[in-house]
């Protein structure tokens, strides 16, 4: 035991007296030394998410399962930022980086507190299974609220900001934390079928839509983990897909980091009513590890010794995966308890003043103004005869979304409105699916303006839920309309002559066709986090001009959608949708107007003059889309750039996009991949995907 202890300590000291961040070679040498001292049973115990301690080698217990979707989650007090689908509406990668820098700061503090308490349990570690970069291809998917929308480019850009914020500076002595790109790959509902669903997509759809964000995070942001999805891909469970893992991820992209399964996904290989791919646990474990799934969230890898003994699995494959696991623990400093780079972070930063203000700013930028008849917004500061009604008016837990922390205090819309308008009449009004309160109209007889807090909640949409009520099934939706009780009340309020400002809370697109008639203003608020109520009132009263843009298409109804279980991209998302949406991807109003002049090309730059023709300062998200002219089968257009630009009233700003090889990525039938294509391109620009000007560009070889 003394000799083994010296091996571990000696190698640690060889790294440096202060245990500075080792390079991969030294970490690999140390991992190999550890592995050489382990039994096969000990190896198996280290390859499950609840990794057991190996006391004789000085290896502490560690739980890999931690969540930080929009704040440190499931670990008590933490700052709760807006749900990712809302953050995507900001189109602000710099602010999202700041948010996840704050999240990883809080994570390091909470991890240190757990270490000092003598035990690091689940959700207290440093390996965070976020971001979810699946494509939100269909608004019925209940888990789409965890994503950054329906566009591969936007998802990649914002996902990289998440990774960089969580993992910290690359020159730190130890990694700050892990981010994890999930769920790899071709995964976006339906939720009730995810443990047995087989995703069949063309190579073009795979490479053009489902993989680009993963490639960005792996090749550009150095993400440390990739999580394998539950579903099958072309007949094989993703955790056993040699094509996904070895041909693409580790082969083409050169990924040498950690691959983890989704939770109990390996047991899906063989469990009844799931994939029925493997005959038993030993065969499933053998196939997953041989293919390259290193870590098992779950308990299937306890069958590793059985698989090796039966000759189903080479111990060398086990060692290969375990080496990757141990290297990551060394690089995190976790194996040595090294928290030096982050030791001076104050306990007070956890939901401290600066982070609360950051949550407010992030929430402000998520809010999308969809309709504003006769400029009813912003409201006057001396507004009277106003009421707040609706199921989400005073619903703190709704604002938290899912995979969330627990803030000390959540400012709901009701609390914020009462602070802003003392004496405002506040009525719950109706519930999501209950019957109408017939007395409500009488209570509003002296009211002119009704702020209606509408929508749904994470109790109705989410991950593999037990919901089975009209409009909802298993966490997904079967309808994209507002619940009838809300829609009926809105019509009655309209018919009674009330001015209605609809503030809609949801993690997905809602079919608001009747509401465009009954409501004067429509504001999409998503699930806005602990400061959501304050941020919404900031927008309603004009303290801040709205700047959010839709990261998903708002369709008119489900009749505009293809079958939910059809993963072909034709008809899905703005890139392939030929119909007329209610509100287009990239759409969002503000309290001024922006006019786009004629763009000009100057070498490898596209220069776009944008004028604020209104009377107040505001921020515009300038968007660049491309279309390869010769391609008649691919996307109608694809986002290839965006910039948030603050433009003073009456001023014109020249917004410049650099045109590089990535701008002209297109599908090559010959290469069976996305490559830079020479030839005629259409460059489209504007403030929304359905209101664009264009200029042609000849991309030379």
XYZ file of C-alpha atoms in Angstrom:
701
model
C 0.000 0.000 0.000
C 2.895 2.329 0.748
C 4.394 1.732 -2.687
C 1.094 2.419 -4.442
C 0.636 5.605 -2.458
C 4.088 6.776 -3.501
C 3.235 6.173 -7.153
C 0.271 8.495 -6.954
C 1.903 11.198 -4.865
C 5.187 11.011 -6.700
C 3.558 11.526 -10.087
C 1.464 14.350 -8.690
C 4.582 16.099 -7.457
C 6.333 15.433 -10.758
C 3.644 17.562 -12.334
C 4.851 20.403 -10.144
C 4.996 21.524 -6.541
C 1.723 23.403 -6.871
C 0.088 20.625 -8.929
C -0.169 22.924 -11.926
C -2.452 21.958 -14.834
C -0.680 18.970 -16.447
C -0.314 18.548 -20.137
C -2.093 15.575 -21.604
C 1.045 13.433 -21.884
C 1.887 13.666 -18.184
C -1.748 13.132 -17.229
C -1.878 10.062 -19.467
C 1.305 8.664 -17.880
C -0.157 9.087 -14.438
C -3.486 7.528 -15.478
C -1.673 4.481 -16.893
C 0.218 4.030 -13.622
C -3.049 4.067 -11.682
C -4.725 1.614 -14.050
C -1.839 -0.836 -13.731
C -2.644 -1.198 -10.026
C -6.394 -1.821 -10.404
C -8.398 -5.010 -10.492
C -11.069 -5.386 -13.162
C -13.729 -4.892 -10.478
C -12.112 -1.616 -9.396
C -11.911 -0.478 -12.994
C -15.625 -1.120 -13.432
C -16.413 0.815 -10.254
C -14.601 3.878 -11.625
C -16.495 3.839 -14.926
C -19.966 4.542 -13.586
C -21.242 8.010 -12.759
C -21.081 7.261 -9.022
C -17.396 6.340 -9.092
C -16.322 4.462 -6.003
C -13.255 5.382 -3.942
C -10.098 3.279 -4.202
C -8.668 4.029 -0.789
C -5.392 2.142 -1.134
C -4.499 4.296 -4.146
C -5.757 7.550 -2.703
C -8.555 7.875 -5.249
C -11.581 9.630 -3.746
C -15.185 8.913 -4.633
C -16.554 11.123 -7.389
C -19.998 11.593 -8.895
C -19.847 12.671 -12.536
C -23.528 13.611 -12.708
C -23.934 17.367 -12.352
C -26.264 19.828 -14.062
C -25.931 23.497 -14.964
C -28.406 24.106 -17.777
C -28.964 27.748 -16.828
C -27.344 27.951 -13.409
C -25.967 25.377 -10.992
C -28.869 22.940 -10.749
C -30.235 20.536 -8.150
C -27.718 21.714 -5.574
C -29.679 24.136 -3.454
C -29.258 27.875 -3.671
C -27.926 29.249 -6.951
C -28.637 32.061 -9.372
C -31.335 30.943 -11.811
C -30.835 32.487 -15.239
C -33.396 32.281 -18.074
C -34.048 28.941 -19.742
C -31.656 28.363 -22.710
C -34.361 28.828 -25.358
C -34.836 32.314 -23.917
C -31.119 33.019 -23.851
C -31.010 31.994 -27.506
C -33.465 34.812 -28.264
C -30.801 37.282 -27.178
C -28.468 36.308 -30.032
C -25.813 37.530 -27.567
C -22.901 35.112 -27.296
C -20.865 37.551 -25.181
C -23.556 37.854 -22.531
C -24.120 34.093 -22.532
C -20.386 33.650 -21.953
C -20.669 36.015 -18.976
C -23.645 34.045 -17.647
C -21.803 30.730 -17.743
C -18.666 32.277 -16.298
C -20.872 33.252 -13.361
C -22.338 29.739 -13.306
C -18.897 28.101 -13.157
C -17.834 30.560 -10.442
C -20.816 29.455 -8.360
C -20.061 25.828 -9.198
C -16.491 26.104 -7.932
C -17.672 27.750 -4.700
C -20.298 25.085 -4.098
C -17.817 22.314 -4.893
C -15.328 23.808 -2.428
C -18.033 23.989 0.226
C -18.803 20.297 -0.333
C -15.107 19.373 -0.092
C -14.786 21.324 3.164
C -17.869 19.532 4.496
C -16.099 16.231 3.875
C -18.237 14.716 1.134
C -18.859 15.608 -2.538
C -22.206 14.143 -3.542
C -24.210 14.048 -6.769
C -24.747 17.540 -8.250
C -21.801 18.914 -6.222
C -19.009 18.082 -8.652
C -17.464 19.889 -11.601
C -18.507 17.845 -14.642
C -21.638 19.492 -15.977
C -23.874 17.767 -18.504
C -24.738 20.869 -20.461
C -25.297 22.414 -23.036
C -28.104 20.675 -24.879
C -27.293 21.478 -28.507
C -29.885 19.319 -30.217
C -31.852 21.062 -32.952
C -35.339 22.164 -31.888
C -36.809 20.884 -35.142
C -40.459 20.672 -34.006
C -42.277 22.906 -31.467
C -44.067 19.897 -30.004
C -40.863 18.555 -28.437
C -41.203 19.206 -24.717
C -37.473 19.262 -24.124
C -36.768 21.855 -26.798
C -36.747 24.567 -24.127
C -33.332 23.246 -23.050
C -31.842 24.004 -26.480
C -30.675 27.109 -28.319
C -33.293 26.898 -31.033
C -33.787 25.451 -34.484
C -30.758 26.778 -36.351
C -27.447 24.864 -36.434
C -25.270 27.978 -36.751
C -26.939 29.868 -33.907
C -26.826 26.750 -31.729
C -23.143 26.292 -32.416
C -22.197 29.897 -31.709
C -24.127 30.090 -28.451
C -23.142 26.568 -27.427
C -19.472 27.486 -27.762
C -20.035 30.481 -25.487
C -21.522 28.135 -22.879
C -18.528 25.800 -23.107
C -15.971 28.581 -22.798
C -17.754 30.127 -19.845
C -18.056 26.830 -17.976
C -14.585 25.460 -18.691
C -12.751 28.688 -17.967
C -9.465 29.993 -19.331
C -7.344 27.494 -21.226
C -4.181 28.549 -19.374
C -5.574 27.879 -15.879
C -3.595 25.551 -13.621
C -6.523 23.136 -13.611
C -9.682 23.096 -15.667
C -12.428 25.148 -14.071
C -15.176 22.666 -14.965
C -16.390 20.407 -17.739
C -19.046 21.210 -20.291
C -20.755 18.385 -22.173
C -22.204 18.513 -25.693
C -25.434 16.521 -25.683
C -27.297 14.512 -26.928
C -25.196 12.970 -29.707
C -26.897 12.585 -32.132
C -30.145 13.138 -34.075
C -32.224 13.516 -30.955
C -35.238 15.789 -30.523
C -38.315 13.827 -29.489
C -40.851 12.404 -29.250
C -40.139 11.981 -25.535
C -42.266 8.852 -24.893
C -40.373 6.951 -27.627
C -36.792 7.989 -26.955
C -35.722 4.633 -25.444
C -36.772 2.681 -28.538
C -36.830 5.235 -31.374
C -34.672 4.704 -34.462
C -33.632 7.936 -36.195
C -33.183 7.454 -39.933
C -31.915 10.541 -41.736
C -30.082 11.206 -44.954
C -26.377 11.882 -44.840
C -27.135 15.402 -45.990
C -29.546 16.137 -43.146
C -27.107 14.578 -40.697
C -24.181 16.738 -41.804
C -26.104 19.892 -42.660
C -28.428 20.115 -39.647
C -27.890 17.610 -36.858
C -24.077 17.621 -36.501
C -22.715 21.148 -37.149
C -23.163 22.405 -33.569
C -21.444 19.297 -32.188
C -18.573 19.814 -34.611
C -18.243 23.453 -33.511
C -18.063 22.558 -29.829
C -15.562 19.754 -30.421
C -13.232 21.389 -32.950
C -13.456 25.048 -31.917
C -14.356 25.152 -28.217
C -12.549 22.042 -26.920
C -15.574 20.689 -25.095
C -14.402 18.061 -22.604
C -17.372 15.683 -22.732
C -19.884 14.436 -25.287
C -23.053 12.644 -24.167
C -24.535 9.855 -26.247
C -28.285 10.027 -26.888
C -30.875 7.413 -25.919
C -32.202 6.753 -29.405
C -30.873 4.455 -32.076
C -29.260 5.902 -35.172
C -29.637 3.856 -38.355
C -30.462 0.795 -36.331
C -27.766 0.994 -33.643
C -28.031 2.647 -30.216
C -26.016 5.853 -30.378
C -23.689 4.549 -27.668
C -22.785 1.646 -29.955
C -22.643 3.559 -33.234
C -19.180 3.105 -34.689
C -20.093 5.616 -37.392
C -21.059 8.388 -34.982
C -18.337 7.752 -32.418
C -15.292 6.511 -34.315
C -15.759 7.537 -37.933
C -17.016 11.058 -37.237
C -16.400 12.162 -33.637
C -13.030 10.603 -32.905
C -11.961 10.135 -36.529
C -12.921 13.112 -38.675
C -13.087 15.610 -35.822
C -10.118 14.300 -33.837
C -11.970 14.260 -30.526
C -9.948 12.657 -27.717
C -12.119 13.658 -24.792
C -14.629 11.804 -22.685
C -17.802 10.165 -23.983
C -20.577 9.475 -21.498
C -23.888 7.733 -21.901
C -27.157 9.408 -21.101
C -28.564 8.067 -17.862
C -29.408 4.368 -18.089
C -29.006 4.547 -21.884
C -26.813 1.431 -21.870
C -29.583 -0.537 -20.179
C -31.829 0.552 -23.067
C -29.719 -1.717 -25.287
C -31.246 -4.800 -23.678
C -34.169 -3.812 -21.436
C -37.697 -4.954 -22.355
C -39.723 -2.389 -24.311
C -36.535 -0.560 -25.341
C -34.168 -1.151 -28.278
C -33.867 -4.949 -27.879
C -30.470 -4.588 -29.529
C -28.344 -6.636 -27.109
C -29.288 -9.990 -25.660
C -28.202 -9.083 -22.123
C -26.252 -6.574 -20.024
C -22.840 -8.141 -20.642
C -23.247 -7.943 -24.411
C -24.495 -4.341 -24.176
C -21.582 -3.277 -21.997
C -19.105 -4.959 -24.320
C -20.467 -3.219 -27.382
C -20.656 0.214 -25.736
C -17.115 0.136 -24.358
C -15.609 -1.412 -27.478
C -17.227 1.365 -29.536
C -15.910 4.026 -27.187
C -18.550 5.022 -24.623
C -16.259 5.627 -21.658
C -18.596 6.489 -18.793
C -21.915 4.912 -17.880
C -24.507 7.075 -16.221
C -26.272 4.188 -14.591
C -25.180 0.792 -13.346
C -24.767 -1.389 -16.433
C -20.968 -1.164 -16.300
C -20.979 -3.253 -13.134
C -21.179 -6.091 -15.690
C -17.718 -5.236 -17.093
C -15.971 -8.099 -15.240
C -18.599 -10.520 -16.529
C -18.143 -9.280 -20.113
C -14.346 -9.600 -19.897
C -14.513 -13.064 -18.332
C -16.890 -14.249 -21.065
C -14.514 -13.028 -23.773
C -16.998 -10.430 -25.021
C -14.750 -7.507 -24.153
C -10.998 -6.970 -24.158
C -9.620 -5.505 -20.954
C -7.503 -3.235 -23.161
C -10.729 -1.514 -24.273
C -11.688 -1.038 -20.634
C -8.262 0.469 -19.903
C -8.546 2.823 -22.872
C -11.832 4.268 -21.613
C -10.714 4.383 -17.997
C -7.564 6.230 -18.983
C -9.687 8.961 -20.553
C -11.745 9.199 -17.359
C -8.724 9.463 -15.081
C -6.987 11.985 -17.335
C -10.002 14.248 -17.004
C -10.065 13.906 -13.216
C -6.371 14.800 -13.124
C -6.851 17.829 -15.389
C -9.720 19.048 -13.203
C -7.538 18.823 -10.109
C -10.289 16.689 -8.584
C -8.133 13.638 -8.029
C -5.798 15.702 -5.833
C -8.326 18.078 -4.273
C -6.530 20.924 -6.052
C -8.792 24.006 -6.023
C -5.981 26.560 -5.964
C -6.982 28.624 -9.031
C -10.499 29.053 -7.651
C -9.803 29.029 -3.905
C -10.360 32.766 -3.469
C -13.833 32.914 -4.973
C -16.058 34.293 -2.237
C -19.007 32.321 -0.910
C -21.015 35.516 -1.327
C -20.971 35.322 -5.123
C -23.558 32.530 -5.047
C -26.726 34.409 -5.968
C -24.879 37.577 -5.058
C -25.750 41.071 -6.246
C -23.662 40.955 -9.420
C -25.112 37.634 -10.528
C -28.665 38.734 -9.789
C -28.134 41.810 -11.951
C -26.660 39.598 -14.657
C -29.786 37.419 -14.487
C -31.900 40.557 -14.912
C -29.907 41.754 -17.921
C -30.013 38.320 -19.519
C -33.783 38.161 -19.005
C -34.235 41.596 -20.563
C -32.454 40.445 -23.713
C -34.510 37.244 -23.987
C -37.856 39.027 -24.269
C -39.302 39.207 -27.786
C -41.916 41.794 -28.739
C -44.119 40.063 -31.301
C -46.933 42.583 -31.733
C -47.520 46.198 -30.728
C -50.703 47.653 -32.226
C -50.875 51.448 -32.170
C -47.684 51.448 -30.082
C -49.563 50.560 -26.912
C -46.162 49.707 -25.484
C -44.276 51.058 -23.702
C -46.767 51.832 -20.960
C -46.826 55.248 -19.349
C -45.387 55.478 -15.868
C -48.642 57.041 -14.638
C -50.834 54.319 -16.098
C -53.980 53.600 -14.086
C -57.037 51.365 -14.446
C -54.761 48.412 -15.188
C -54.978 44.803 -14.043
C -52.721 41.762 -14.128
C -54.521 38.498 -14.899
C -53.537 34.979 -15.831
C -52.127 31.646 -14.652
C -48.489 32.709 -14.867
C -48.839 36.081 -13.148
C -47.449 34.929 -9.814
C -45.880 31.544 -10.545
C -42.273 31.486 -9.369
C -41.547 27.844 -10.154
C -42.658 28.332 -13.760
C -39.990 31.012 -14.182
C -37.265 28.558 -13.117
C -37.797 26.269 -16.121
C -36.250 22.810 -15.683
C -32.846 21.523 -14.570
C -32.754 24.472 -12.207
C -31.349 25.717 -8.943
C -33.434 27.195 -6.139
C -33.056 30.957 -5.730
C -33.559 32.666 -2.397
C -36.113 34.951 -3.996
C -37.876 34.980 -7.361
C -39.461 38.180 -8.589
C -42.641 37.193 -10.370
C -44.506 39.444 -12.759
C -47.091 40.088 -10.039
C -44.474 41.271 -7.554
C -42.738 43.461 -10.110
C -45.993 45.019 -11.338
C -47.146 45.740 -7.787
C -43.863 47.507 -7.149
C -44.228 49.490 -10.365
C -47.963 50.228 -10.108
C -49.009 50.330 -6.445
C -52.616 49.255 -6.095
C -52.726 47.324 -9.369
C -55.525 44.769 -9.439
C -54.055 41.259 -9.668
C -56.230 38.221 -10.367
C -55.182 34.631 -10.977
C -57.942 34.560 -13.580
C -57.688 31.004 -14.790
C -55.518 27.956 -14.622
C -53.831 26.166 -17.518
C -56.566 23.641 -18.104
C -59.292 24.377 -15.579
C -62.675 25.937 -16.252
C -63.172 29.670 -16.698
C -63.678 31.944 -13.704
C -67.019 33.429 -14.714
C -66.721 36.285 -12.182
C -63.554 37.717 -13.633
C -65.179 40.087 -16.119
C -67.208 41.679 -13.366
C -64.072 42.225 -11.308
C -62.485 44.023 -14.271
C -65.399 46.333 -15.047
C -63.407 49.482 -14.182
C -60.213 48.333 -15.908
C -59.013 49.628 -19.286
C -55.750 47.680 -19.774
C -55.258 44.009 -18.918
C -51.794 42.507 -18.762
C -52.516 38.824 -19.303
C -49.815 36.374 -18.136
C -50.560 33.460 -20.428
C -48.894 30.265 -21.569
C -47.924 26.907 -20.191
C -45.285 25.726 -17.718
C -42.575 23.116 -17.091
C -45.274 21.102 -15.344
C -46.766 20.484 -18.777
C -43.780 20.398 -21.148
C -40.455 18.788 -20.376
C -38.396 15.628 -20.277
C -40.242 12.295 -20.376
C -43.105 13.383 -18.140
C -46.286 11.640 -17.053
C -48.566 14.263 -18.575
C -51.506 12.907 -20.529
C -54.105 15.650 -20.779
C -55.597 17.390 -23.807
C -52.777 19.018 -25.744
C -49.948 17.279 -23.866
C -48.497 13.774 -23.827
C -45.423 12.483 -22.034
C -43.852 15.939 -21.794
C -44.440 16.731 -25.468
C -47.362 18.664 -26.915
C -49.987 17.377 -29.303
C -51.278 20.895 -29.908
C -49.395 24.180 -30.090
C -52.380 26.351 -29.150
C -52.987 28.160 -25.893
C -55.227 26.182 -23.521
C -58.869 26.852 -24.373
C -59.649 28.440 -21.017
C -57.057 31.164 -21.649
C -58.089 31.685 -25.251
C -61.761 31.995 -24.304
C -61.060 34.512 -21.577
C -58.908 36.619 -23.895
C -61.744 36.764 -26.396
C -64.212 37.810 -23.708
C -61.870 40.526 -22.490
C -61.440 41.753 -26.046
C -65.182 41.719 -26.665
C -65.644 43.737 -23.475
C -63.442 46.484 -24.924
C -60.301 45.881 -22.883
C -56.863 46.645 -24.222
C -54.846 43.462 -23.782
C -51.107 43.077 -23.395
C -50.337 39.376 -23.643
C -47.191 38.237 -21.847
C -46.695 34.631 -22.898
C -44.578 32.212 -20.888
C -43.504 28.994 -22.582
C -40.434 27.027 -23.544
C -41.635 26.585 -27.102
C -43.555 28.255 -29.897
C -47.271 28.829 -29.358
C -49.839 29.113 -32.160
C -51.172 32.567 -31.355
C -53.319 33.216 -34.412
C -56.532 34.214 -32.538
C -54.448 36.196 -30.048
C -53.094 38.430 -32.824
C -56.707 39.567 -33.205
C -57.795 39.739 -29.574
C -54.597 41.234 -28.125
C -53.047 44.640 -28.698
C -49.510 43.636 -27.774
C -47.859 40.212 -27.545
C -44.654 39.687 -25.581
C -42.853 36.315 -25.542
C -41.181 35.902 -22.149
C -40.123 32.199 -22.212
C -39.163 30.901 -18.708
C -37.189 33.949 -17.626
C -35.450 32.930 -14.398
C -35.480 34.512 -10.976
C -35.422 38.115 -12.211
C -37.998 37.561 -14.928
C -40.746 39.700 -13.429
C -38.477 42.720 -13.097
C -37.074 42.270 -16.597
C -40.563 42.093 -18.109
C -41.679 45.291 -16.386
C -38.455 46.947 -17.558
C -39.619 46.177 -21.090
C -43.325 46.963 -20.596
C -42.591 50.411 -19.198
C -39.835 51.236 -21.646
C -36.884 51.369 -19.264
C -35.276 48.987 -21.746
C -36.191 48.635 -25.403
C -36.862 45.007 -26.392
C -34.125 43.427 -28.496
C -34.916 39.699 -28.492
C -35.390 37.763 -31.729
C -37.110 34.409 -32.156
C -34.682 31.431 -32.205
C -37.536 29.239 -33.451
C -40.372 29.607 -35.959
C -43.802 30.383 -34.519
C -46.152 28.385 -36.734
C -49.846 29.103 -37.133
C -50.998 25.610 -36.162
C -49.919 21.964 -36.180
C -51.341 21.554 -39.689
C -48.240 23.405 -40.920
C -45.952 20.763 -39.405
C -44.728 17.423 -40.789
C -45.158 14.272 -38.720
C -43.440 14.676 -35.358
C -41.464 11.448 -35.679
C -40.215 12.326 -39.163
C -36.592 13.441 -38.818
C -36.222 14.472 -42.466
C -35.630 18.201 -42.523
C -37.985 18.996 -45.408
C -40.796 21.087 -43.962
C -39.028 21.552 -40.623
C -37.687 24.901 -39.375
C -37.378 28.144 -41.307
C -34.652 26.637 -43.472
C -37.018 24.149 -45.124
C -40.493 25.546 -44.467
C -42.322 26.820 -47.552
C -45.435 28.085 -45.779
C -46.270 31.395 -44.156
C -45.374 31.349 -40.454
C -47.140 33.439 -37.861
C -43.825 34.871 -36.665
C -40.616 33.973 -38.465
C -37.277 32.834 -37.117
C -35.213 35.910 -36.249
C -38.300 38.130 -35.866
C -38.724 40.645 -33.066
C -39.959 44.224 -32.746
C -38.694 47.078 -30.609
C -39.727 50.642 -29.733
C -38.185 52.152 -32.830
C -37.821 51.213 -36.496
C -34.733 50.075 -38.363
C -34.188 50.563 -42.071
C -31.689 48.550 -44.066
C -29.854 50.241 -46.894
C -28.243 48.595 -49.891
C -25.281 46.473 -48.854
C -21.987 46.768 -50.674
C -19.215 44.274 -51.157
C -15.664 45.307 -50.420
C -13.214 42.470 -50.914
C -14.098 39.764 -48.427
C -16.467 42.010 -46.486
C -20.187 42.711 -46.727
C -21.018 46.183 -45.421
C -24.646 46.814 -44.472
C -25.933 50.308 -43.566
C -28.604 50.122 -40.841
C -30.511 53.238 -39.808
C -32.470 53.802 -36.621
C -35.276 55.887 -38.103
C -37.184 56.254 -34.839
C -36.880 58.566 -31.879
C -35.212 56.344 -29.291
C -31.972 54.419 -28.974
C -32.265 50.679 -29.413
C -30.372 47.512 -30.294
C -30.882 45.574 -33.514
C -29.782 42.013 -34.258
C -28.490 42.211 -37.825
C -28.700 38.797 -39.508
C -26.844 37.356 -42.505
C -28.227 34.373 -44.441
C -26.830 32.544 -47.447
C -28.167 30.401 -50.282
C -26.110 28.482 -52.835
C -27.861 29.388 -56.084
C -27.248 26.067 -57.843
C -28.659 24.034 -54.956
C -32.331 23.296 -55.624
C -32.804 20.645 -52.919
C -31.211 22.183 -49.845
C -32.219 24.893 -47.391
C -34.098 27.947 -48.603
C -31.633 30.002 -46.589
C -29.203 29.420 -43.725
C -28.023 31.775 -41.015
C -24.304 32.434 -41.358
C -23.787 35.493 -39.174
C -25.432 37.842 -36.687
C -24.433 40.931 -34.754
C -26.129 42.812 -31.925
C -25.670 46.499 -32.714
C -26.696 49.442 -30.532
C -27.873 52.240 -32.830
C -28.746 55.721 -31.492
C -31.971 57.346 -32.657
C -31.607 58.935 -36.091
C -28.170 57.430 -36.709
C -26.839 55.032 -39.327
C -24.319 52.330 -38.479
C -22.361 50.336 -41.043
C -22.409 46.698 -39.960
C -19.610 44.619 -41.467
C -19.594 40.861 -41.956
C -16.357 39.155 -42.921
C -16.958 36.599 -45.672
C -14.735 33.603 -45.012
C -14.802 29.962 -46.053
C -17.318 29.119 -43.317
C -19.772 31.632 -44.797
C -19.993 29.514 -47.932
C -20.368 26.054 -46.453
C -22.694 23.914 -48.519
C -23.486 20.305 -49.203
C -21.187 18.384 -51.530
C -22.722 15.238 -52.974
C -19.268 14.120 -54.022
C -17.665 14.618 -50.581
C -20.822 13.619 -48.690
C -20.100 16.460 -46.311
C -20.312 20.208 -45.833
C -17.509 21.979 -47.695
C -16.767 25.461 -48.972
C -18.447 25.749 -52.358
C -17.290 28.068 -55.104
C -19.778 29.631 -57.472
C -22.813 31.916 -57.234
C -24.216 32.647 -53.783
C -27.074 34.815 -52.613
C -26.277 36.844 -49.501
C -29.434 37.895 -47.648
C -29.530 40.345 -44.767
C -32.033 42.014 -42.492
C -33.707 41.947 -39.092
C -35.719 38.752 -39.604
C -35.476 35.640 -41.761
C -38.613 36.598 -43.711
C -37.775 40.253 -44.426
C -34.465 40.284 -46.234
C -32.591 42.206 -48.872
C -30.011 40.408 -50.958
C -26.886 40.742 -53.033
C -25.218 38.122 -55.235
C -21.655 37.043 -54.627
C -19.371 34.893 -56.747
C -17.253 32.757 -54.454
C -14.050 32.009 -56.302
C -12.210 28.676 -55.898
